[in-house]
mmCIF file of C-alpha atoms and ligand atoms in Angstrom:
data_model
loop_
_atom_site.group_PDB
_atom_site.id
_atom_site.type_symbol
_atom_site.label_atom_id
_atom_site.label_comp_id
_atom_site.label_asym_id
_atom_site.label_seq_id
_atom_site.Cartn_x
_atom_site.Cartn_y
_atom_site.Cartn_z
ATOM 1 C CA UNK A 183 115.468 108.117 112.878
ATOM 2 C CA UNK A 184 115.368 104.419 113.678
ATOM 3 C CA UNK A 185 112.614 102.251 112.247
ATOM 4 C CA UNK A 186 111.911 98.590 112.870
ATOM 5 C CA UNK A 187 109.224 96.418 111.318
ATOM 6 C CA UNK A 188 108.203 94.366 114.312
ATOM 7 C CA UNK A 189 108.146 90.621 113.747
ATOM 8 C CA UNK A 190 104.788 88.882 113.857
ATOM 9 C CA UNK A 191 105.692 85.274 113.163
ATOM 10 C CA UNK A 192 107.881 83.136 115.352
ATOM 11 C CA UNK A 193 109.607 79.803 114.852
ATOM 12 C CA UNK A 194 109.077 76.902 117.221
ATOM 13 C CA UNK A 195 112.087 78.050 119.249
ATOM 14 C CA UNK A 196 110.573 81.520 119.581
ATOM 15 C CA UNK A 197 112.942 83.323 117.219
ATOM 16 C CA UNK A 198 111.509 85.851 114.755
ATOM 17 C CA UNK A 199 110.569 84.512 111.346
ATOM 18 C CA UNK A 200 110.880 86.699 108.196
ATOM 19 C CA UNK A 201 107.209 86.239 107.213
ATOM 20 C CA UNK A 202 105.202 89.424 107.811
ATOM 21 C CA UNK A 203 101.634 88.672 108.822
ATOM 22 C CA UNK A 204 100.970 91.796 110.869
ATOM 23 C CA UNK A 205 102.010 95.411 110.321
ATOM 24 C CA UNK A 206 103.617 97.508 113.046
ATOM 25 C CA UNK A 207 106.556 99.864 112.517
ATOM 26 C CA UNK A 208 108.356 101.040 115.646
ATOM 27 C CA UNK A 209 109.925 104.488 115.274
ATOM 28 C CA UNK A 210 112.678 105.644 117.644
ATOM 29 C CA UNK A 211 111.463 103.194 120.282
ATOM 30 C CA UNK A 212 108.481 105.386 121.123
ATOM 31 C CA UNK A 213 105.934 105.765 118.301
ATOM 32 C CA UNK A 214 104.355 103.073 116.155
ATOM 33 C CA UNK A 215 102.772 103.241 112.724
ATOM 34 C CA UNK A 216 99.988 100.659 112.920
ATOM 35 C CA UNK A 217 99.737 98.151 115.695
ATOM 36 C CA UNK A 218 99.361 94.635 114.301
ATOM 37 C CA UNK A 219 102.104 93.096 116.434
ATOM 38 C CA UNK A 220 102.406 95.830 119.079
ATOM 39 C CA UNK A 221 101.046 93.557 121.803
ATOM 40 C CA UNK A 222 103.320 90.596 121.070
ATOM 41 C CA UNK A 223 106.635 91.842 119.691
ATOM 42 C CA UNK A 224 107.763 94.788 121.824
ATOM 43 C CA UNK A 225 110.468 94.209 124.411
ATOM 44 C CA UNK A 226 109.625 95.120 128.010
ATOM 45 C CA UNK A 227 111.638 98.390 127.886
ATOM 46 C CA UNK A 228 109.828 99.323 124.640
ATOM 47 C CA UNK A 229 106.437 98.573 126.197
ATOM 48 C CA UNK A 230 107.236 100.997 128.989
ATOM 49 C CA UNK A 231 107.917 103.809 126.491
ATOM 50 C CA UNK A 232 105.521 103.413 123.545
ATOM 51 C CA UNK A 233 102.362 105.475 124.158
ATOM 52 C CA UNK A 234 101.712 106.916 120.691
ATOM 53 C CA UNK A 235 100.148 104.732 118.002
ATOM 54 C CA UNK A 236 99.169 105.955 114.524
ATOM 55 C CA UNK A 237 96.544 103.725 112.913
ATOM 56 C CA UNK A 238 96.382 104.006 109.109
ATOM 57 C CA UNK A 239 93.265 101.839 108.791
ATOM 58 C CA UNK A 240 91.287 99.328 110.828
ATOM 59 C CA UNK A 241 92.157 96.079 109.008
ATOM 60 C CA UNK A 242 92.992 93.267 111.394
ATOM 61 C CA UNK A 243 96.616 92.864 110.284
ATOM 62 C CA UNK A 244 97.179 96.516 111.347
ATOM 63 C CA UNK A 245 95.444 96.453 114.735
ATOM 64 C CA UNK A 246 95.343 92.772 115.744
ATOM 65 C CA UNK A 247 97.149 92.977 119.076
ATOM 66 C CA UNK A 248 96.415 96.636 119.911
ATOM 67 C CA UNK A 249 93.615 95.642 122.342
ATOM 68 C CA UNK A 250 96.007 93.180 124.024
ATOM 69 C CA UNK A 251 98.675 95.888 124.304
ATOM 70 C CA UNK A 252 96.308 98.240 126.145
ATOM 71 C CA UNK A 253 94.981 95.410 128.294
ATOM 72 C CA UNK A 254 98.467 94.261 129.354
ATOM 73 C CA UNK A 255 99.459 97.775 130.411
ATOM 74 C CA UNK A 256 96.119 98.724 131.957
ATOM 75 C CA UNK A 257 97.213 98.775 135.601
ATOM 76 C CA UNK A 258 100.545 100.498 135.116
ATOM 77 C CA UNK A 259 99.805 103.272 132.587
ATOM 78 C CA UNK A 260 100.626 106.703 133.953
ATOM 79 C CA UNK A 261 99.400 108.359 130.770
ATOM 80 C CA UNK A 262 96.913 107.114 128.191
ATOM 81 C CA UNK A 263 97.904 105.244 125.075
ATOM 82 C CA UNK A 264 97.080 107.727 122.328
ATOM 83 C CA UNK A 265 95.532 106.334 119.149
ATOM 84 C CA UNK A 266 95.962 108.766 116.242
ATOM 85 C CA UNK A 267 93.620 108.182 113.318
ATOM 86 C CA UNK A 268 91.119 109.939 111.094
ATOM 87 C CA UNK A 269 87.618 110.483 112.536
ATOM 88 C CA UNK A 270 86.395 107.828 110.123
ATOM 89 C CA UNK A 271 88.872 105.210 111.343
ATOM 90 C CA UNK A 272 88.256 106.120 115.000
ATOM 91 C CA UNK A 273 84.547 105.582 114.336
ATOM 92 C CA UNK A 274 85.274 102.120 112.932
ATOM 93 C CA UNK A 275 87.540 101.190 115.863
ATOM 94 C CA UNK A 276 84.776 102.231 118.277
ATOM 95 C CA UNK A 277 82.136 100.327 116.328
ATOM 96 C CA UNK A 278 84.022 97.136 115.517
ATOM 97 C CA UNK A 279 86.853 96.659 118.021
ATOM 98 C CA UNK A 280 86.675 98.627 121.274
ATOM 99 C CA UNK A 281 82.911 98.144 121.536
ATOM 100 C CA UNK A 282 82.435 96.182 124.790
ATOM 101 C CA UNK A 283 81.794 93.032 122.716
ATOM 102 C CA UNK A 284 85.040 92.281 120.930
ATOM 103 C CA UNK A 285 86.982 94.149 123.641
ATOM 104 C CA UNK A 286 86.313 96.848 126.250
ATOM 105 C CA UNK A 287 85.709 100.486 125.369
ATOM 106 C CA UNK A 288 89.114 101.352 126.797
ATOM 107 C CA UNK A 289 88.700 105.048 125.983
ATOM 108 C CA UNK A 290 85.987 105.190 128.675
ATOM 109 C CA UNK A 291 88.041 103.355 131.309
ATOM 110 C CA UNK A 292 90.491 104.679 133.876
ATOM 111 C CA UNK A 293 93.104 103.253 136.203
ATOM 112 C CA UNK A 294 94.418 104.978 139.354
ATOM 113 C CA UNK A 295 96.348 107.514 137.226
ATOM 114 C CA UNK A 296 93.595 108.445 134.776
ATOM 115 C CA UNK A 297 92.518 107.468 131.263
ATOM 116 C CA UNK A 298 94.167 104.409 129.749
ATOM 117 C CA UNK A 299 93.437 105.055 126.085
ATOM 118 C CA UNK A 300 92.615 108.188 124.150
ATOM 119 C CA UNK A 301 91.584 108.716 120.537
ATOM 120 C CA UNK A 302 93.375 111.637 118.874
ATOM 121 C CA UNK A 303 91.718 112.474 115.547
ATOM 122 C CA UNK A 304 93.715 114.093 112.760
ATOM 123 C CA UNK A 305 92.621 115.681 109.519
ATOM 124 C CA UNK A 306 93.983 114.485 106.192
ATOM 125 C CA UNK A 307 96.362 117.005 104.645
ATOM 126 C CA UNK A 308 97.006 118.864 107.925
ATOM 127 C CA UNK A 309 100.278 118.370 109.748
ATOM 128 C CA UNK A 310 100.017 117.110 113.337
ATOM 129 C CA UNK A 311 102.472 116.278 116.096
ATOM 130 C CA UNK A 312 103.045 112.771 117.451
ATOM 131 C CA UNK A 313 105.696 112.743 120.190
ATOM 132 C CA UNK A 314 108.848 114.134 118.477
ATOM 133 C CA UNK A 315 107.476 113.680 114.948
ATOM 134 C CA UNK A 316 105.558 115.911 112.576
ATOM 135 C CA UNK A 317 103.137 113.823 110.563
ATOM 136 C CA UNK A 318 100.909 114.459 107.547
ATOM 137 C CA UNK A 319 98.379 111.906 106.351
ATOM 138 C CA UNK A 320 96.450 111.700 103.085
ATOM 139 C CA UNK A 321 93.925 109.149 101.829
ATOM 140 C CA UNK A 322 95.220 106.262 99.739
ATOM 141 C CA UNK A 323 93.290 103.827 97.564
ATOM 142 C CA UNK A 324 92.302 100.867 99.746
ATOM 143 C CA UNK A 325 88.977 99.115 100.357
ATOM 144 C CA UNK A 326 88.407 100.808 103.714
ATOM 145 C CA UNK A 327 89.292 104.383 104.720
ATOM 146 C CA UNK A 328 93.104 104.358 104.827
ATOM 147 C CA UNK A 329 95.845 106.977 104.955
ATOM 148 C CA UNK A 330 99.426 107.093 103.755
ATOM 149 C CA UNK A 331 101.842 109.057 105.937
ATOM 150 C CA UNK A 332 104.737 111.466 105.653
ATOM 151 C CA UNK A 333 106.769 111.736 108.867
ATOM 152 C CA UNK A 334 109.686 113.933 109.849
ATOM 153 C CA UNK A 335 111.772 114.525 112.961
ATOM 154 C CA UNK A 336 113.151 117.720 111.407
ATOM 155 C CA UNK A 337 116.220 115.944 110.086
ATOM 156 C CA UNK A 338 115.010 112.737 108.483
ATOM 157 C CA UNK A 339 111.820 112.352 106.444
ATOM 158 C CA UNK A 340 110.130 109.064 105.614
ATOM 159 C CA UNK A 341 106.880 108.032 103.942
ATOM 160 C CA UNK A 342 104.568 105.049 104.443
ATOM 161 C CA UNK A 343 102.140 104.068 101.678
ATOM 162 C CA UNK A 344 100.127 101.809 104.001
ATOM 163 C CA UNK A 345 97.854 99.407 102.093
ATOM 164 C CA UNK A 346 96.950 100.809 98.702
ATOM 165 C CA UNK A 347 96.432 100.126 95.025
ATOM 166 C CA UNK A 348 97.270 102.768 92.399
ATOM 167 C CA UNK A 349 97.102 106.126 94.197
ATOM 168 C CA UNK A 350 97.696 109.863 93.572
ATOM 169 C CA UNK A 351 97.394 112.220 96.520
ATOM 170 C CA UNK A 352 100.056 110.317 98.448
ATOM 171 C CA UNK A 353 102.654 110.930 95.731
ATOM 172 C CA UNK A 354 101.760 114.625 95.682
ATOM 173 C CA UNK A 355 102.376 114.789 99.440
ATOM 174 C CA UNK A 356 105.669 112.909 99.173
ATOM 175 C CA UNK A 357 106.874 114.962 96.208
ATOM 176 C CA UNK A 358 106.171 118.224 98.047
ATOM 177 C CA UNK A 359 108.484 117.171 100.895
ATOM 178 C CA UNK A 360 111.888 118.870 100.856
ATOM 179 C CA UNK A 361 113.650 115.549 101.162
ATOM 180 C CA UNK A 362 112.866 111.891 101.419
ATOM 181 C CA UNK A 363 115.175 109.434 103.151
ATOM 182 C CA UNK A 364 113.063 106.298 103.006
ATOM 183 C CA UNK A 365 109.847 105.088 101.438
ATOM 184 C CA UNK A 366 107.933 102.112 102.808
ATOM 185 C CA UNK A 367 105.656 100.763 100.108
ATOM 186 C CA UNK A 368 103.430 97.754 100.041
ATOM 187 C CA UNK A 369 103.890 94.837 97.626
ATOM 188 C CA UNK A 370 101.249 92.321 98.637
ATOM 189 C CA UNK A 371 100.666 89.976 95.706
ATOM 190 C CA UNK A 372 102.697 88.476 92.835
ATOM 191 C CA UNK A 373 102.175 89.814 89.308
ATOM 192 C CA UNK A 374 100.062 86.773 88.351
ATOM 193 C CA UNK A 375 97.467 87.857 90.939
ATOM 194 C CA UNK A 376 96.957 91.390 89.675
ATOM 195 C CA UNK A 377 93.167 90.910 89.473
ATOM 196 C CA UNK A 378 93.004 90.020 93.146
ATOM 197 C CA UNK A 379 95.398 92.878 93.962
ATOM 198 C CA UNK A 380 93.091 95.290 92.129
ATOM 199 C CA UNK A 381 89.961 93.890 93.786
ATOM 200 C CA UNK A 382 91.444 94.009 97.281
ATOM 201 C CA UNK A 383 93.280 97.298 96.540
ATOM 202 C CA UNK A 384 96.862 96.242 96.928
ATOM 203 C CA UNK A 385 99.973 96.341 94.732
ATOM 204 C CA UNK A 386 101.954 93.758 92.809
ATOM 205 C CA UNK A 387 105.612 94.401 91.900
ATOM 206 C CA UNK A 388 104.600 95.641 88.419
ATOM 207 C CA UNK A 389 101.942 97.942 89.893
ATOM 208 C CA UNK A 390 104.536 99.167 92.416
ATOM 209 C CA UNK A 391 106.916 99.943 89.563
ATOM 210 C CA UNK A 392 104.241 102.147 87.952
ATOM 211 C CA UNK A 393 103.626 103.918 91.262
ATOM 212 C CA UNK A 394 107.322 104.671 91.717
ATOM 213 C CA UNK A 395 107.315 106.456 88.357
ATOM 214 C CA UNK A 396 105.186 109.141 90.107
ATOM 215 C CA UNK A 397 107.924 109.806 92.648
ATOM 216 C CA UNK A 398 110.132 112.818 91.985
ATOM 217 C CA UNK A 399 112.741 112.203 94.712
ATOM 218 C CA UNK A 400 115.841 110.163 93.961
ATOM 219 C CA UNK A 401 118.268 108.106 95.946
ATOM 220 C CA UNK A 402 116.144 107.288 98.977
ATOM 221 C CA UNK A 403 115.884 103.756 100.306
ATOM 222 C CA UNK A 404 112.738 102.015 99.117
ATOM 223 C CA UNK A 405 111.564 99.215 101.364
ATOM 224 C CA UNK A 406 108.874 96.831 100.202
ATOM 225 C CA UNK A 407 106.584 95.622 102.979
ATOM 226 C CA UNK A 408 103.304 93.734 103.445
ATOM 227 C CA UNK A 409 104.329 90.763 101.250
ATOM 228 C CA UNK A 410 101.685 88.064 101.696
ATOM 229 C CA UNK A 411 103.544 85.189 103.365
ATOM 230 C CA UNK A 412 102.076 82.599 100.963
ATOM 231 C CA UNK A 413 103.649 84.339 97.934
ATOM 232 C CA UNK A 414 106.677 85.876 99.616
ATOM 233 C CA UNK A 415 109.375 84.141 97.546
ATOM 234 C CA UNK A 416 107.643 84.971 94.242
ATOM 235 C CA UNK A 417 107.101 88.607 95.181
ATOM 236 C CA UNK A 418 110.752 88.914 96.257
ATOM 237 C CA UNK A 419 111.870 87.509 92.894
ATOM 238 C CA UNK A 420 109.523 89.790 90.946
ATOM 239 C CA UNK A 421 110.654 92.846 92.893
ATOM 240 C CA UNK A 422 114.207 91.910 92.007
ATOM 241 C CA UNK A 423 113.232 91.583 88.340
ATOM 242 C CA UNK A 424 111.921 95.143 88.052
ATOM 243 C CA UNK A 425 115.516 96.194 88.724
ATOM 244 C CA UNK A 426 115.012 99.315 90.830
ATOM 245 C CA UNK A 427 118.117 100.522 92.580
ATOM 246 C CA UNK A 428 117.756 101.039 96.355
ATOM 247 C CA UNK A 429 114.668 98.825 96.441
ATOM 248 C CA UNK A 430 114.779 95.958 98.899
ATOM 249 C CA UNK A 431 112.371 93.919 100.969
ATOM 250 C CA UNK A 432 112.261 95.174 104.541
ATOM 251 C CA UNK A 433 113.510 92.592 107.033
ATOM 252 C CA UNK A 434 111.329 92.075 110.066
ATOM 253 C CA UNK A 435 113.077 92.722 113.352
ATOM 254 C CA UNK A 436 116.004 94.634 111.840
ATOM 255 C CA UNK A 437 116.548 98.222 112.992
ATOM 256 C CA UNK A 438 117.054 100.567 110.030
ATOM 257 C CA UNK A 439 118.555 103.986 110.623
ATOM 258 C CA UNK A 440 118.564 107.234 108.638
HETATM 259 ZN ZN1 ZN B 798 94.362 96.726 104.585
HETATM 260 ZN ZN1 ZN B 799 97.288 95.142 105.570
#
């Protein structure tokens, strides 16, 4: 399985910058987890292939350029872009984003081949198929309805915490998996901002350390993501200080393979 955290910040010359402002993981060039930078960071060949988008929650950094992505492809889509989310999140996307005010209700629109966008609801705790992947989602502890994900292609299994503070069900799901090759976990704020992390339902490196104590798998790669760009250097240093083997900060743009 190949996973890339798409870049969302670019230097003056147009090259990708390590700061992560938007969240969008590209899996095997065809499925994304969240869609923050989907409309700005995919290559043309990738844009021709990606039709399956899992949305963990409707925060802007996770969906920012999804409307642009659908819009750009509108005339050429031969199958709809499928948006997988819980009923709750689909309801919020319909109400707040694809509402004919912020952007068109693309799920009601067609091109010459048919529908251009389709909502595919899934139920927490029940496995569902997304392209070549089997996916299970469970609620995590964030300020809007949000799910963490366990994904497998039958050979490799990975888990995404999405945005969350201290959480439980997610670790139960991950621990029940036969194997775990990689864990993507958020680390938004530095330790000194724990109050804000708790209020906005995110993790600091010390909170992340406590969460990892709930994990029963060993030896997998742990990739910290969602570092707030303003505190990036501090969070990187504090993650280093907790001294967890196999823990590193995920590099934007780099293709990781398991
Ligand atoms: Zn969020
Ligand atoms: Zn976020």
